[in-house]
Short mmCIF file of C-alpha atoms and ligand atoms in Angstrom, two decimals:
data_model
loop_
_atom_site.label_atom_id
_atom_site.label_comp_id
_atom_site.label_asym_id
_atom_site.label_seq_id
_atom_site.Cartn_x
_atom_site.Cartn_y
_atom_site.Cartn_z
CA MET A 1 13.57 37.25 -4.64
CA GLY A 2 15.29 33.83 -4.81
CA THR A 3 18.99 33.47 -5.50
CA SER A 4 18.38 31.32 -8.52
CA LEU A 5 16.16 33.81 -10.24
CA LEU A 6 18.84 36.56 -9.72
CA GLN A 7 21.55 34.24 -11.06
CA LYS A 8 19.40 33.30 -14.07
CA TYR A 9 18.79 36.93 -15.04
CA ASN A 10 22.13 38.45 -14.00
CA VAL A 11 23.71 38.46 -17.48
CA PRO A 12 25.54 41.11 -19.56
CA GLY A 13 22.97 43.23 -21.23
CA PRO A 14 22.55 46.64 -23.06
CA ARG A 15 20.98 49.70 -21.42
CA TYR A 16 19.10 50.36 -24.62
CA THR A 17 19.61 54.08 -25.16
CA SER A 18 19.19 52.94 -28.74
CA TYR A 19 18.09 49.95 -30.80
CA PRO A 20 20.12 48.47 -32.41
CA THR A 21 22.64 48.96 -29.71
CA VAL A 22 25.94 50.59 -30.88
CA PRO A 23 28.00 47.32 -31.00
CA TYR A 24 25.29 45.86 -33.44
CA TRP A 25 25.36 48.76 -35.95
CA ASP A 26 25.91 47.71 -39.52
CA GLU A 27 28.81 49.95 -40.14
CA ALA A 28 29.58 48.47 -43.54
CA LEU A 29 26.20 49.60 -44.87
CA PHE A 30 26.64 53.18 -43.66
CA THR A 31 27.94 56.13 -45.70
CA ALA A 32 28.30 59.81 -45.05
CA ASP A 33 25.98 60.72 -47.94
CA GLN A 34 23.34 58.39 -46.59
CA TRP A 35 23.59 60.03 -43.17
CA LYS A 36 23.19 63.51 -44.82
CA ALA A 37 20.18 62.37 -46.69
CA ALA A 38 18.59 60.88 -43.50
CA VAL A 39 19.22 64.06 -41.58
CA GLN A 40 17.69 66.12 -44.41
CA GLN A 41 14.61 63.91 -44.64
CA SER A 42 14.02 64.01 -40.88
CA PHE A 43 14.60 67.68 -40.71
CA ARG A 44 12.04 68.32 -43.52
CA GLU A 45 9.45 66.07 -41.74
CA SER A 46 9.77 67.48 -38.24
CA ASN A 47 11.53 70.93 -37.92
CA ARG A 48 8.40 72.98 -38.41
CA SER A 49 6.04 70.68 -36.42
CA GLU A 50 8.17 69.68 -33.42
CA GLY A 51 11.65 71.22 -33.68
CA ILE A 52 14.92 69.45 -33.36
CA SER A 53 17.08 68.44 -30.30
CA LEU A 54 20.76 69.08 -29.74
CA TYR A 55 23.03 66.96 -27.42
CA ILE A 56 26.33 68.74 -26.91
CA HIS A 57 29.13 66.66 -25.34
CA LEU A 58 31.59 68.83 -23.31
CA PRO A 59 34.29 66.19 -22.45
CA PHE A 60 36.63 67.87 -20.04
CA CYS A 61 36.92 67.19 -16.27
CA GLU A 62 39.48 68.49 -13.87
CA SER A 63 39.80 65.27 -11.91
CA LEU A 64 39.17 61.62 -12.72
CA CYS A 65 36.42 59.77 -10.93
CA THR A 66 37.48 56.10 -11.11
CA PHE A 67 33.99 54.72 -11.47
CA CYS A 68 33.15 56.81 -14.42
CA GLY A 69 31.98 55.22 -17.73
CA CYS A 70 31.63 58.46 -19.73
CA ASN A 71 33.71 59.78 -22.56
CA LYS A 72 36.02 62.34 -20.89
CA ARG A 73 39.35 64.00 -21.00
CA ILE A 74 41.02 64.95 -17.76
CA THR A 75 42.87 68.24 -17.67
CA LYS A 76 43.38 71.23 -15.43
CA ASN A 77 44.37 73.38 -18.42
CA HIS A 78 41.39 75.65 -19.18
CA THR A 79 42.92 77.03 -22.49
CA VAL A 80 41.20 73.99 -24.01
CA GLU A 81 37.78 75.62 -23.59
CA SER A 82 37.79 78.24 -26.36
CA PRO A 83 38.94 75.94 -29.29
CA TYR A 84 36.57 73.27 -28.30
CA ILE A 85 33.56 75.66 -28.31
CA ALA A 86 34.71 77.03 -31.69
CA ALA A 87 34.85 73.49 -33.01
CA VAL A 88 31.34 72.64 -31.71
CA LEU A 89 29.97 75.68 -33.42
CA HIS A 90 31.77 74.80 -36.63
CA GLU A 91 30.20 71.31 -36.57
CA TRP A 92 26.81 72.96 -36.00
CA LEU A 93 27.29 75.20 -39.14
CA LEU A 94 28.07 72.12 -41.23
CA TYR A 95 24.66 70.75 -40.22
CA CYS A 96 22.96 74.12 -40.86
CA ALA A 97 24.36 74.14 -44.37
CA MET A 98 22.40 70.92 -45.02
CA PHE A 99 19.09 72.42 -43.99
CA ASP A 100 16.68 74.12 -46.38
CA ASP A 101 14.98 76.04 -43.50
CA ARG A 102 16.00 77.76 -40.34
CA PRO A 103 16.26 75.16 -37.52
CA GLN A 104 13.78 75.44 -34.66
CA ILE A 105 15.60 74.23 -31.48
CA LYS A 106 13.32 72.39 -29.09
CA GLU A 107 15.84 70.65 -26.68
CA ILE A 108 19.41 71.32 -25.81
CA HIS A 109 21.24 69.08 -23.33
CA LEU A 110 24.72 69.82 -22.29
CA GLY A 111 26.36 66.55 -21.21
CA GLY A 112 29.88 65.36 -20.42
CA GLY A 113 32.39 65.15 -19.10
CA THR A 114 31.64 68.29 -17.09
CA PRO A 115 29.82 71.12 -18.80
CA THR A 116 30.60 73.26 -15.69
CA PHE A 117 34.35 72.88 -16.38
CA PHE A 118 33.65 75.61 -18.97
CA SER A 119 33.62 79.22 -17.91
CA VAL A 120 30.32 81.15 -17.96
CA LYS A 121 31.66 83.10 -20.88
CA GLU A 122 32.39 80.14 -23.08
CA LEU A 123 29.05 78.54 -22.36
CA GLU A 124 27.31 81.71 -23.23
CA LYS A 125 29.37 81.90 -26.53
CA LEU A 126 28.20 78.33 -27.28
CA ILE A 127 24.46 78.97 -26.81
CA THR A 128 24.36 82.35 -28.44
CA GLY A 129 26.47 80.93 -31.26
CA LEU A 130 23.92 78.25 -31.90
CA PHE A 131 21.09 80.82 -32.14
CA GLN A 132 22.82 82.85 -34.80
CA THR A 133 21.48 80.35 -37.31
CA ALA A 134 18.50 79.01 -35.40
CA ASP A 135 15.32 79.94 -33.61
CA LEU A 136 13.66 78.76 -30.43
CA ALA A 137 10.91 76.19 -30.84
CA ALA A 138 7.69 76.52 -28.84
CA ASN A 139 7.91 74.85 -25.37
CA PHE A 140 11.63 74.47 -25.65
CA ASP A 141 13.43 72.56 -22.90
CA PHE A 142 17.09 73.16 -22.09
CA SER A 143 19.09 71.18 -19.47
CA PHE A 144 22.67 70.60 -18.38
CA GLU A 145 24.71 68.35 -16.09
CA GLY A 146 26.47 70.27 -13.30
CA HIS A 147 29.27 69.00 -11.18
CA PRO A 148 28.45 70.08 -7.58
CA ASN A 149 32.16 70.82 -6.94
CA ASN A 150 32.54 73.42 -9.64
CA THR A 151 29.10 74.72 -10.58
CA THR A 152 28.99 78.35 -9.57
CA ARG A 153 26.07 80.56 -8.91
CA ALA A 154 27.17 82.50 -12.04
CA HIS A 155 26.94 79.28 -14.19
CA LEU A 156 23.34 78.58 -12.91
CA GLN A 157 22.30 82.23 -13.44
CA LYS A 158 23.75 82.66 -16.91
CA LEU A 159 22.35 79.35 -18.08
CA TYR A 160 18.96 80.24 -16.65
CA ASP A 161 19.03 83.55 -18.50
CA LEU A 162 19.78 81.68 -21.65
CA GLY A 163 16.61 79.58 -21.15
CA PHE A 164 17.79 76.53 -19.13
CA ARG A 165 15.31 75.34 -16.59
CA ARG A 166 16.55 71.85 -15.78
CA VAL A 167 19.82 70.83 -14.21
CA SER A 168 21.09 67.51 -12.85
CA PHE A 169 23.94 67.13 -10.37
CA GLY A 170 26.19 64.13 -10.07
CA VAL A 171 25.99 62.97 -6.45
CA GLN A 172 26.63 59.24 -6.56
CA ASP A 173 27.09 58.51 -2.77
CA TYR A 174 27.87 60.50 0.29
CA ALA A 175 29.94 57.95 2.29
CA ASP A 176 33.60 58.99 2.70
CA LYS A 177 35.05 55.51 2.05
CA VAL A 178 33.11 55.25 -1.17
CA GLN A 179 34.05 58.77 -2.28
CA GLU A 180 37.79 57.95 -1.55
CA ALA A 181 37.49 54.73 -3.56
CA ILE A 182 35.95 56.43 -6.61
CA HIS A 183 38.28 59.47 -6.22
CA ARG A 184 35.49 61.89 -5.92
CA ILE A 185 35.51 63.94 -2.70
CA GLN A 186 32.25 65.85 -2.63
CA PRO A 187 30.78 66.92 0.58
CA PHE A 188 27.09 67.22 1.26
CA HIS A 189 27.29 70.97 1.65
CA ASN A 190 28.52 71.38 -1.98
CA VAL A 191 25.51 69.54 -3.18
CA ALA A 192 23.20 71.42 -0.86
CA LYS A 193 24.61 74.79 -1.98
CA VAL A 194 24.21 74.18 -5.69
CA THR A 195 20.70 72.69 -5.22
CA PHE A 196 19.67 75.69 -3.14
CA TRP A 197 20.99 78.19 -5.69
CA ALA A 198 19.28 76.42 -8.57
CA ARG A 199 16.01 76.54 -6.80
CA GLU A 200 16.43 80.14 -5.74
CA ILE A 201 17.25 81.13 -9.34
CA GLY A 202 14.04 79.45 -10.58
CA TYR A 203 15.03 76.06 -12.08
CA THR A 204 11.85 74.01 -12.33
CA SER A 205 13.40 70.65 -12.28
CA ILE A 206 16.52 69.79 -10.29
CA GLY A 207 17.87 66.21 -10.59
CA HIS A 208 20.40 64.28 -8.55
CA ASP A 209 22.30 61.25 -9.89
CA LEU A 210 22.80 58.46 -7.28
CA ILE A 211 24.49 55.07 -7.95
CA PHE A 212 24.10 51.73 -6.16
CA GLY A 213 26.73 49.10 -6.37
CA LEU A 214 29.73 51.36 -6.02
CA PRO A 215 32.99 49.91 -4.47
CA PHE A 216 32.75 49.43 -0.69
CA GLN A 217 29.20 50.73 -0.62
CA VAL A 218 26.94 49.02 2.01
CA LEU A 219 23.26 49.21 2.78
CA GLU A 220 23.84 51.99 5.45
CA ASP A 221 25.54 54.21 2.86
CA VAL A 222 22.59 53.87 0.43
CA ILE A 223 20.15 54.63 3.32
CA ASP A 224 22.19 57.60 4.48
CA THR A 225 22.69 59.01 0.95
CA ILE A 226 18.91 58.77 0.34
CA GLU A 227 18.19 60.44 3.69
CA LYS A 228 20.46 63.28 2.78
CA THR A 229 19.03 63.53 -0.71
CA LYS A 230 15.52 63.72 0.78
CA SER A 231 16.47 66.68 2.79
CA LEU A 232 17.22 68.58 -0.43
CA ALA A 233 14.11 67.32 -2.24
CA PRO A 234 15.29 67.17 -5.84
CA ASP A 235 12.42 66.92 -8.36
CA ARG A 236 13.87 63.86 -10.04
CA LEU A 237 16.41 61.28 -9.27
CA ALA A 238 18.55 58.83 -11.33
CA PHE A 239 19.29 55.79 -9.29
CA TYR A 240 21.80 54.04 -11.56
CA SER A 241 23.17 50.57 -11.25
CA TYR A 242 26.94 50.86 -11.23
CA ALA A 243 28.10 49.70 -14.61
CA HIS A 244 31.42 47.94 -14.01
CA VAL A 245 33.07 47.93 -17.47
CA PRO A 246 36.83 47.97 -16.75
CA TRP A 247 37.69 46.37 -20.12
CA ILE A 248 36.67 49.55 -21.99
CA LYS A 249 39.97 51.19 -22.98
CA GLY A 250 40.80 54.57 -21.40
CA ASN A 251 37.86 54.28 -19.10
CA GLY A 252 39.88 54.71 -15.97
CA GLN A 253 37.93 52.27 -13.87
CA ARG A 254 40.64 51.51 -11.36
CA GLY A 255 41.70 52.32 -7.87
CA PHE A 256 39.59 49.46 -6.37
CA LYS A 257 39.49 45.83 -7.02
CA ASP A 258 36.79 43.66 -8.51
CA GLN A 259 35.97 42.07 -5.18
CA ASP A 260 35.40 45.54 -3.59
CA VAL A 261 32.32 45.96 -5.86
CA PRO A 262 29.01 44.62 -4.44
CA LYS A 263 27.44 41.97 -6.61
CA ASP A 264 24.33 39.71 -7.12
CA GLU A 265 22.01 39.61 -4.08
CA VAL A 266 24.16 42.16 -2.14
CA LYS A 267 23.84 44.69 -5.00
CA ARG A 268 20.18 43.85 -5.57
CA GLN A 269 19.49 44.57 -1.94
CA LEU A 270 21.04 47.98 -2.29
CA TYR A 271 18.60 48.74 -5.01
CA GLU A 272 15.50 47.20 -3.37
CA VAL A 273 16.02 49.03 -0.09
CA GLY A 274 16.86 52.30 -1.94
CA LYS A 275 13.75 51.98 -4.12
CA GLU A 276 11.54 51.41 -1.14
CA LEU A 277 12.96 54.54 0.56
CA LEU A 278 12.42 56.55 -2.52
CA TYR A 279 8.75 55.40 -2.73
CA GLU A 280 8.24 56.32 0.90
CA ASN A 281 9.46 59.72 0.22
CA GLY A 282 7.06 60.37 -2.72
CA TYR A 283 9.28 59.45 -5.66
CA CYS A 284 7.73 57.31 -8.45
CA GLU A 285 9.62 55.01 -10.72
CA ILE A 286 9.11 56.40 -14.19
CA GLY A 287 11.54 54.22 -16.19
CA MET A 288 14.66 52.31 -15.90
CA ASP A 289 16.85 53.80 -13.15
CA HIS A 290 14.69 56.89 -12.94
CA PHE A 291 12.34 58.34 -10.31
CA ALA A 292 10.46 61.64 -10.11
CA LEU A 293 8.15 63.49 -7.77
CA LYS A 294 4.64 63.67 -9.04
CA THR A 295 5.02 67.40 -9.66
CA ASP A 296 7.86 66.85 -12.17
CA SER A 297 7.34 67.03 -15.87
CA LEU A 298 8.91 63.56 -16.31
CA TYR A 299 6.40 61.98 -14.07
CA LYS A 300 3.49 63.71 -15.99
CA ALA A 301 4.95 62.46 -19.25
CA PHE A 302 5.12 58.97 -17.94
CA GLN A 303 1.46 59.17 -16.76
CA ASN A 304 0.41 60.49 -20.14
CA LYS A 305 2.43 57.84 -22.04
CA LYS A 306 4.48 60.64 -23.55
CA LEU A 307 7.85 59.65 -22.06
CA HIS A 308 10.64 59.23 -24.62
CA ARG A 309 14.15 57.75 -24.37
CA ASN A 310 17.19 58.56 -26.43
CA PHE A 311 20.91 58.99 -26.04
CA MET A 312 20.24 61.89 -23.65
CA GLY A 313 18.27 59.56 -21.35
CA TYR A 314 14.58 60.11 -20.55
CA SER A 315 12.71 63.15 -21.83
CA HIS A 316 9.22 64.40 -21.64
CA SER A 317 8.79 65.05 -25.32
CA LYS A 318 9.98 63.47 -28.55
CA THR A 319 11.65 65.04 -31.42
CA GLN A 320 12.39 63.03 -34.54
CA LEU A 321 15.81 64.53 -35.10
CA MET A 322 18.44 64.69 -32.45
CA ILE A 323 21.90 66.01 -33.50
CA GLY A 324 24.72 65.13 -31.29
CA LEU A 325 27.54 67.73 -31.44
CA GLY A 326 30.99 67.31 -29.99
CA VAL A 327 33.37 64.32 -29.45
CA SER A 328 31.79 60.91 -29.25
CA SER A 329 28.25 62.30 -29.49
CA ILE A 330 25.57 60.10 -31.05
CA SER A 331 22.91 61.52 -33.35
CA ASP A 332 19.49 60.03 -34.14
CA SER A 333 17.62 60.86 -37.35
CA TRP A 334 15.01 58.20 -36.56
CA TYR A 335 15.97 56.46 -39.85
CA SER A 336 19.71 56.29 -39.06
CA PHE A 337 22.20 56.76 -36.14
CA ALA A 338 25.67 58.24 -36.37
CA GLN A 339 28.36 58.56 -33.75
CA ASN A 340 31.19 61.04 -33.84
CA VAL A 341 34.87 60.19 -33.50
CA LYS A 342 35.98 59.62 -29.94
CA THR A 343 39.19 61.55 -29.55
CA ILE A 344 39.41 65.37 -29.50
CA GLU A 345 42.37 65.18 -31.94
CA ALA A 346 40.27 63.24 -34.52
CA TYR A 347 37.39 65.60 -33.98
CA TYR A 348 39.50 68.67 -34.69
CA LEU A 349 41.12 66.97 -37.73
CA ALA A 350 37.77 66.23 -39.38
CA LEU A 351 36.48 69.80 -38.76
CA ASN A 352 39.73 71.39 -40.01
CA ASN A 353 39.02 69.56 -43.25
CA ASN A 354 35.46 70.87 -43.20
CA LYS A 355 34.00 67.40 -42.79
CA LEU A 356 31.43 66.02 -40.39
CA PRO A 357 33.38 64.19 -37.62
CA VAL A 358 31.24 61.08 -37.99
CA LEU A 359 33.00 57.82 -37.14
CA ARG A 360 30.31 55.27 -37.78
CA GLY A 361 26.59 54.74 -38.04
CA HIS A 362 23.70 52.51 -38.80
CA GLN A 363 20.70 52.70 -41.15
CA LEU A 364 17.67 51.12 -39.48
CA THR A 365 15.86 48.25 -41.30
CA GLU A 366 12.05 47.81 -41.21
CA GLU A 367 12.62 45.08 -38.57
CA ASP A 368 14.90 47.44 -36.49
CA LEU A 369 12.11 50.16 -36.51
CA ILE A 370 9.60 47.62 -35.12
CA ILE A 371 11.95 46.26 -32.39
CA ARG A 372 12.92 49.74 -31.51
CA LYS A 373 9.26 50.64 -30.94
CA HIS A 374 8.75 47.69 -28.60
CA ILE A 375 12.00 48.52 -26.69
CA LEU A 376 10.92 52.10 -26.30
CA ASN A 377 7.48 51.09 -25.12
CA LEU A 378 8.96 48.85 -22.53
CA MET A 379 11.55 51.34 -21.35
CA CYS A 380 9.10 54.26 -21.29
CA GLN A 381 5.82 52.63 -20.30
CA PHE A 382 6.65 49.21 -18.90
CA GLU A 383 4.31 47.65 -21.54
CA THR A 384 4.12 46.89 -25.25
CA SER A 385 1.72 45.27 -27.64
CA TRP A 386 1.67 43.69 -31.07
CA SER A 387 -1.97 44.18 -31.73
CA GLU A 388 -1.21 46.25 -34.77
CA ASN A 389 -0.09 44.28 -37.89
CA GLN A 390 3.28 45.97 -38.28
CA MET A 391 4.25 45.04 -34.67
CA TYR A 392 4.38 41.39 -35.77
CA PHE A 393 5.84 39.58 -32.74
CA SER A 394 3.28 36.84 -32.26
CA GLU A 395 4.82 34.92 -35.11
CA ILE A 396 8.34 34.72 -33.61
CA PRO A 397 8.21 31.73 -31.33
CA GLU A 398 11.64 32.43 -29.74
CA VAL A 399 10.48 35.81 -28.50
CA ILE A 400 7.13 34.52 -27.30
CA ASN A 401 8.66 31.51 -25.57
CA GLN A 402 11.18 33.65 -23.77
CA LEU A 403 8.39 36.01 -22.69
CA LYS A 404 6.23 33.07 -21.49
CA GLU A 405 9.14 32.03 -19.31
CA MET A 406 9.35 35.54 -17.91
CA GLU A 407 5.67 35.31 -17.28
CA HIS A 408 6.25 32.19 -15.24
CA ASP A 409 9.00 33.98 -13.33
CA GLY A 410 6.52 36.72 -12.44
CA PHE A 411 8.21 39.52 -14.56
CA VAL A 412 5.49 40.09 -17.25
CA GLU A 413 1.81 39.52 -17.71
CA PHE A 414 0.28 38.78 -21.07
CA VAL A 415 -2.58 41.11 -21.94
CA LYS A 416 -4.46 41.35 -25.34
CA GLN A 417 -1.60 40.64 -27.73
CA GLY A 418 0.86 42.36 -25.60
CA ILE A 419 2.72 42.29 -22.28
CA GLN A 420 2.89 44.45 -19.17
CA VAL A 421 5.86 44.51 -16.92
CA THR A 422 4.95 43.62 -13.26
CA GLU A 423 6.40 45.45 -10.25
CA LYS A 424 8.64 42.48 -9.68
CA GLY A 425 9.79 42.69 -13.37
CA LYS A 426 10.66 46.41 -13.38
CA PRO A 427 14.25 46.01 -12.22
CA PHE A 428 14.62 43.50 -15.06
CA VAL A 429 13.32 45.60 -17.86
CA ARG A 430 16.73 45.28 -19.63
CA ASN A 431 16.29 41.46 -19.65
CA ILE A 432 12.73 41.82 -21.02
CA CYS A 433 13.98 44.15 -23.84
CA MET A 434 16.61 41.56 -24.56
CA ALA A 435 13.80 39.03 -25.38
CA PHE A 436 12.90 41.37 -28.35
CA ASP A 437 16.50 42.03 -29.42
CA LEU A 438 16.77 39.82 -32.53
CA ARG A 439 20.23 41.17 -33.40
CA LEU A 440 21.57 40.02 -30.08
CA LYS A 441 19.82 36.64 -30.42
CA ARG A 442 21.24 36.04 -33.89
CA LYS A 443 24.88 36.89 -32.83
CA ALA A 444 26.00 36.73 -29.26
CA PRO A 445 28.87 39.14 -28.59
CA GLU A 446 32.37 37.60 -29.02
CA THR A 447 33.97 39.85 -26.26
CA GLU A 448 32.60 41.55 -23.16
CA LEU A 449 30.59 44.44 -24.32
CA PHE A 450 27.80 45.14 -21.77
CA SER A 451 27.69 45.57 -18.03
CA MET A 452 25.67 43.00 -15.95
CA THR A 453 21.88 43.60 -15.78
CA ILE A 454 21.94 43.46 -11.95
C1 SAM I 501 28.63 62.94 -17.13
S1 SAM I 501 28.31 62.48 -15.57
C2 SAM I 501 27.66 63.88 -14.64
C3 SAM I 501 28.24 65.29 -14.77
C4 SAM I 501 29.42 65.65 -14.00
N1 SAM I 501 30.54 65.23 -14.73
C5 SAM I 501 29.57 65.03 -12.61
O1 SAM I 501 30.35 64.09 -12.49
O2 SAM I 501 28.94 65.48 -11.70
C6 SAM I 501 26.77 61.76 -15.71
C7 SAM I 501 26.38 60.60 -14.73
O3 SAM I 501 26.59 59.34 -15.23
C8 SAM I 501 26.68 58.43 -14.17
N2 SAM I 501 27.71 57.44 -14.39
C9 SAM I 501 28.96 57.68 -14.88
N3 SAM I 501 29.70 56.49 -14.93
C10 SAM I 501 28.76 55.55 -14.44
C11 SAM I 501 28.95 54.04 -14.28
N4 SAM I 501 30.06 53.43 -14.53
N5 SAM I 501 27.78 53.43 -13.78
C12 SAM I 501 26.64 54.05 -13.54
N6 SAM I 501 26.51 55.37 -13.65
C13 SAM I 501 27.52 56.12 -14.10
C14 SAM I 501 26.92 59.28 -12.90
O4 SAM I 501 25.79 59.20 -12.02
C15 SAM I 501 27.13 60.65 -13.37
O5 SAM I 501 26.71 61.61 -12.54
S1 SF4 I 502 31.81 61.41 -13.13
FE1 SF4 I 502 31.69 63.38 -14.09
S2 SF4 I 502 33.51 64.52 -13.26
FE2 SF4 I 502 33.83 62.37 -12.75
S3 SF4 I 502 35.15 61.70 -14.52
FE3 SF4 I 502 32.97 61.14 -14.98
S4 SF4 I 502 32.25 62.89 -16.19
FE4 SF4 I 502 34.14 63.56 -15.18
#
């Protein structure tokens, strides 16, 4: 691809785990009562038919990886575990008190931070605690993120016994110099060991997270990392673009300099070569940054146009209500979003006062709901259409003109009142979504908010 096209499209842009994106939420119009009403409405509409999802944020890590953009608290003190689990269960009970029926839990995702920072006993307390006031929905799907350096066989076995069948391990890159720069020393045999255990125990989907664009990473590192990955044959792979966001406070992106981070064409080449290698090894691109073997449920959902994307990432089924428990978690009631407070202290304070620890939120307008549908279609199916009346985009010249320009650049093709993303356009799906993002168009961010799209 030509340098000028890369330069043209390499702009700061959201990753669209939600629409509107968090910085564009209308916080002034959001109230706790309204959130409660939206949760209750969504619960009534969907609990019996499809169940609800829970995302649980477990924020602690023993050691700071300096590339990391997640909300985490670094500590080696494991006495933090028990009060945190008690607080999460308290928050869950506050939600249960709003429901007029027993919740049917369809999905649980344990994210972080590092869920495997917690002992087997505390994780068991968490999951069994949730089910004291809930039942399992049909075809439930439980998953967690494991750190290869501290996931034990006992973690994998206990979570399996509790119903977990999917696990993803953070790998990032195997090169020593990259691991040193990001302060994450994690030898191949650690990843091999946990992958092997998970498979032996019976997990049906094992994922590895890889990143391109890390400091000091060169093409040979990406090739070597994918070769090693191939030998372990994970069912799915995240191949993330490194999000360099050092301006976010408390993020800890340090220990390397800006110029150590591959950019523009150099970074794009890491992706292009990596993607080719993944294709050669039987992995199919199923959405932004995500690849899966044809036997994995995520690939099947992509094929059947059933793939869904939310704050947990991609999933093979959709639930209307997703409740985020734990510090900084985001909930989605379809009609509204809400995010929890970001510090553990503020989280405990709210719960001690028997209040939901919600920091801010947004109630979606009619227009937001339409745009969100287009963005979900693009992110999950690489296509969208406005053939139905309520998907009104043909009248918005700004959007259509921008899409026409993208058609000229070879990223999309116009088909019956809609567009399809081309193979060339897939890595630019964030840019294509941005064409629909009327909130971003109306008000450009005043400060740096988003990572670069390439
Ligand atoms: C919560 S972490 C994974 C679980 C566990 N803490 C670990 O490190 O293995 C989730 C994933 O987010 C990805 N991630 C974190 N920071 C990122 C960044 N700045 N850019 C791109 N991906 C990032 C990494 O691939 C990481 O494995
Ligand atoms: S990558 Fe994982 S272990 Fe490292 S700081 Fe981030 S959340 Fe913690």
